Short mmCIF file of C-alpha atoms and ligand atoms in Angstrom, two decimals:
data_model
loop_
_atom_site.label_atom_id
_atom_site.label_comp_id
_atom_site.label_asym_id
_atom_site.label_seq_id
_atom_site.Cartn_x
_atom_site.Cartn_y
_atom_site.Cartn_z
CA UNK A 1 9.04 5.92 -14.55
CA UNK A 2 6.19 3.88 -12.59
CA UNK A 3 7.17 0.77 -13.66
CA UNK A 4 10.67 0.91 -12.38
CA UNK A 5 9.67 2.02 -8.78
CA UNK A 6 11.41 -0.29 -6.76
CA UNK A 7 13.09 -2.28 -8.96
CA UNK A 8 16.22 -2.78 -6.71
CA UNK A 9 14.27 -3.76 -4.04
CA UNK A 10 12.34 -6.38 -5.96
CA UNK A 11 15.57 -8.22 -6.49
CA UNK A 12 16.64 -8.03 -2.85
CA UNK A 13 13.55 -9.43 -1.98
CA UNK A 14 13.79 -12.27 -4.68
CA UNK A 15 17.22 -12.71 -3.40
CA UNK A 16 16.20 -12.97 0.35
CA UNK A 17 13.20 -15.63 -0.65
CA UNK A 18 15.31 -17.49 -2.39
CA UNK A 19 18.10 -18.12 0.25
CA UNK A 20 14.85 -18.82 2.66
CA UNK A 21 13.70 -20.98 0.59
CA UNK A 22 10.19 -19.41 0.50
CA UNK A 23 8.46 -18.91 -2.43
CA UNK A 24 7.97 -16.15 -4.42
CA UNK A 25 4.50 -15.18 -4.56
CA UNK A 26 2.33 -12.81 -6.43
CA UNK A 27 0.39 -11.66 -3.36
CA UNK A 28 3.97 -10.87 -1.81
CA UNK A 29 4.78 -9.22 -4.78
CA UNK A 30 1.85 -6.85 -4.15
CA UNK A 31 2.39 -6.02 -0.77
CA UNK A 32 6.08 -5.05 -1.59
CA UNK A 33 4.83 -2.91 -4.49
CA UNK A 34 2.36 -1.18 -2.08
CA UNK A 35 4.70 -0.72 0.72
CA UNK A 36 7.06 0.76 -1.73
CA UNK A 37 4.75 3.20 -3.27
CA UNK A 38 3.66 4.76 0.25
CA UNK A 39 6.47 7.22 2.00
CA UNK A 40 4.34 6.92 4.95
CA UNK A 41 5.32 5.12 8.15
CA UNK A 42 2.42 2.45 8.11
CA UNK A 43 1.18 0.12 10.53
CA UNK A 44 -0.09 -3.13 9.24
CA UNK A 45 -3.42 -2.17 9.30
CA UNK A 46 -2.53 1.13 7.00
CA UNK A 47 -0.73 -1.18 4.52
CA UNK A 48 -3.80 -3.94 4.67
CA UNK A 49 -5.91 -1.03 3.95
CA UNK A 50 -4.24 -0.13 0.71
CA UNK A 51 -3.20 -3.53 -0.31
CA UNK A 52 -6.81 -4.45 -0.46
CA UNK A 53 -7.96 -1.60 -2.57
CA UNK A 54 -6.29 -3.35 -5.34
CA UNK A 55 -6.46 -7.06 -3.99
CA UNK A 56 -9.56 -7.29 -1.39
CA UNK A 57 -8.69 -10.96 -1.52
CA UNK A 58 -5.34 -10.58 0.45
CA UNK A 59 -5.40 -11.06 4.37
CA UNK A 60 -4.11 -9.48 7.07
CA UNK A 61 -1.86 -12.30 8.16
CA UNK A 62 -0.21 -12.34 4.49
CA UNK A 63 0.30 -8.59 4.77
CA UNK A 64 1.89 -8.94 8.67
CA UNK A 65 4.04 -12.18 7.68
CA UNK A 66 4.95 -10.37 4.28
CA UNK A 67 6.47 -7.15 6.49
CA UNK A 68 8.56 -9.07 8.58
CA UNK A 69 10.19 -10.80 5.68
CA UNK A 70 10.59 -7.21 4.46
CA UNK A 71 12.33 -6.43 7.52
CA UNK A 72 14.47 -9.33 7.64
CA UNK A 73 15.65 -8.42 3.85
CA UNK A 74 16.58 -5.35 5.19
CA UNK A 75 13.74 -3.23 3.03
CA UNK A 76 11.70 -2.29 6.03
CA UNK A 77 12.46 -1.37 9.58
CA UNK A 78 9.94 -1.13 12.26
CA UNK A 79 9.12 1.11 14.94
CA UNK A 80 7.25 1.33 17.83
CA UNK A 81 4.67 4.05 18.42
CA UNK A 82 1.64 3.63 20.92
CA UNK A 83 1.72 0.28 21.24
CA UNK A 84 1.71 -0.16 17.23
CA UNK A 85 4.15 -1.57 15.13
CA UNK A 86 4.91 0.82 12.40
CA UNK A 87 6.72 0.07 9.20
CA UNK A 88 9.17 2.35 7.01
CA UNK A 89 11.14 2.24 3.64
CA UNK A 90 14.89 1.10 5.41
CA UNK A 91 16.76 0.09 1.87
CA UNK A 92 19.32 2.81 0.53
CA UNK A 93 17.81 5.65 3.21
CA UNK A 94 19.80 8.01 5.05
CA UNK A 95 19.57 7.63 8.68
CA UNK A 96 17.09 9.60 10.77
CA UNK A 97 15.40 9.64 13.71
CA UNK A 98 11.41 10.05 14.83
CA UNK A 99 9.44 12.36 17.04
CA UNK A 100 6.28 10.50 17.76
CA UNK A 101 2.91 12.56 18.95
CA UNK A 102 1.36 10.85 21.77
CA UNK A 103 -1.89 12.45 20.56
CA UNK A 104 -2.97 11.62 17.19
CA UNK A 105 0.41 9.24 16.33
CA UNK A 106 1.87 11.66 13.91
CA UNK A 107 5.72 10.76 13.27
CA UNK A 108 7.82 13.40 12.37
CA UNK A 109 11.70 13.03 10.97
CA UNK A 110 14.31 14.71 11.88
CA UNK A 111 18.55 14.11 11.56
CA UNK A 112 20.85 15.84 13.29
CA UNK A 113 24.66 16.12 12.87
CA UNK A 114 25.38 17.04 16.19
CA UNK A 115 23.23 14.94 18.11
CA UNK A 116 25.23 12.09 15.97
CA UNK A 117 28.32 13.75 16.62
CA UNK A 118 27.69 14.12 20.14
CA UNK A 119 26.97 10.40 20.66
CA UNK A 120 29.74 9.07 18.55
CA UNK A 121 32.19 11.59 20.91
CA UNK A 122 30.20 10.27 24.21
CA UNK A 123 30.84 6.38 23.25
CA UNK A 124 34.34 6.75 22.06
CA UNK A 125 34.98 8.03 25.62
CA UNK A 126 33.48 4.69 26.77
CA UNK A 127 35.09 2.54 24.27
CA UNK A 128 31.71 1.69 23.34
CA UNK A 129 31.45 0.49 19.67
CA UNK A 130 28.31 2.11 18.33
CA UNK A 131 26.48 -0.80 15.79
CA UNK A 132 23.17 1.51 15.50
CA UNK A 133 20.91 3.48 17.46
CA UNK A 134 17.36 4.23 17.22
CA UNK A 135 15.93 8.02 18.79
CA UNK A 136 12.06 8.14 19.30
CA UNK A 137 10.61 11.01 21.46
CA UNK A 138 7.70 11.09 22.52
CA UNK A 139 5.57 14.30 23.07
CA UNK A 140 2.61 16.40 21.29
CA UNK A 141 2.54 17.40 17.59
CA UNK A 142 1.95 21.24 17.35
CA UNK A 143 -1.90 20.48 16.42
CA UNK A 144 -1.99 18.28 19.43
CA UNK A 145 -0.26 20.71 21.72
CA UNK A 146 -2.23 23.56 20.98
CA UNK A 147 -5.32 21.34 21.71
CA UNK A 148 -4.19 20.28 24.91
CA UNK A 149 -3.46 24.05 26.12
CA UNK A 150 -5.99 26.05 24.57
CA UNK A 151 -5.78 28.68 27.45
CA UNK A 152 -2.01 28.83 26.51
CA UNK A 153 -2.58 29.29 23.12
CA UNK A 154 -5.17 32.42 23.12
CA UNK A 155 -2.71 33.93 25.70
CA UNK A 156 -0.06 33.76 23.38
ZN1 ZN B 1 -0.94 15.04 17.25
ZN1 ZN B 2 10.97 7.51 9.21
#
């Protein structure tokens, strides 16, 4: 099973490189593979750390540039949290939105048919054609919220 991971994604990436007259490189393959094996929302440094476990010779600039290529190729999407870019899988993924913790940076995914429907209705009323959206809702996760207000938590 493991060797089959991201077979389609690898083809998409190879096509993207070809279209842009960029060379396929073994380093880029390693970075893509590492990215695909993680299910987290990774910063450049998170991914760098994972990559360097296998290949300490791969540097931050290469990881950063490759991530940008993955976004261009539609394999990754970028969200911005606490002033830091994070990347997640995009290819063949269901639409979802994010709660982002301002305390620890945790990212919680959610999707709500009601919210999706509501924004479609509002857009239709305005004659606005939606091409995409992204909700990033900032706040405190359960753990950070409890830590921020220990007196409140104790009273409950
Ligand atoms: Zn938190
Ligand atoms: Zn996500």
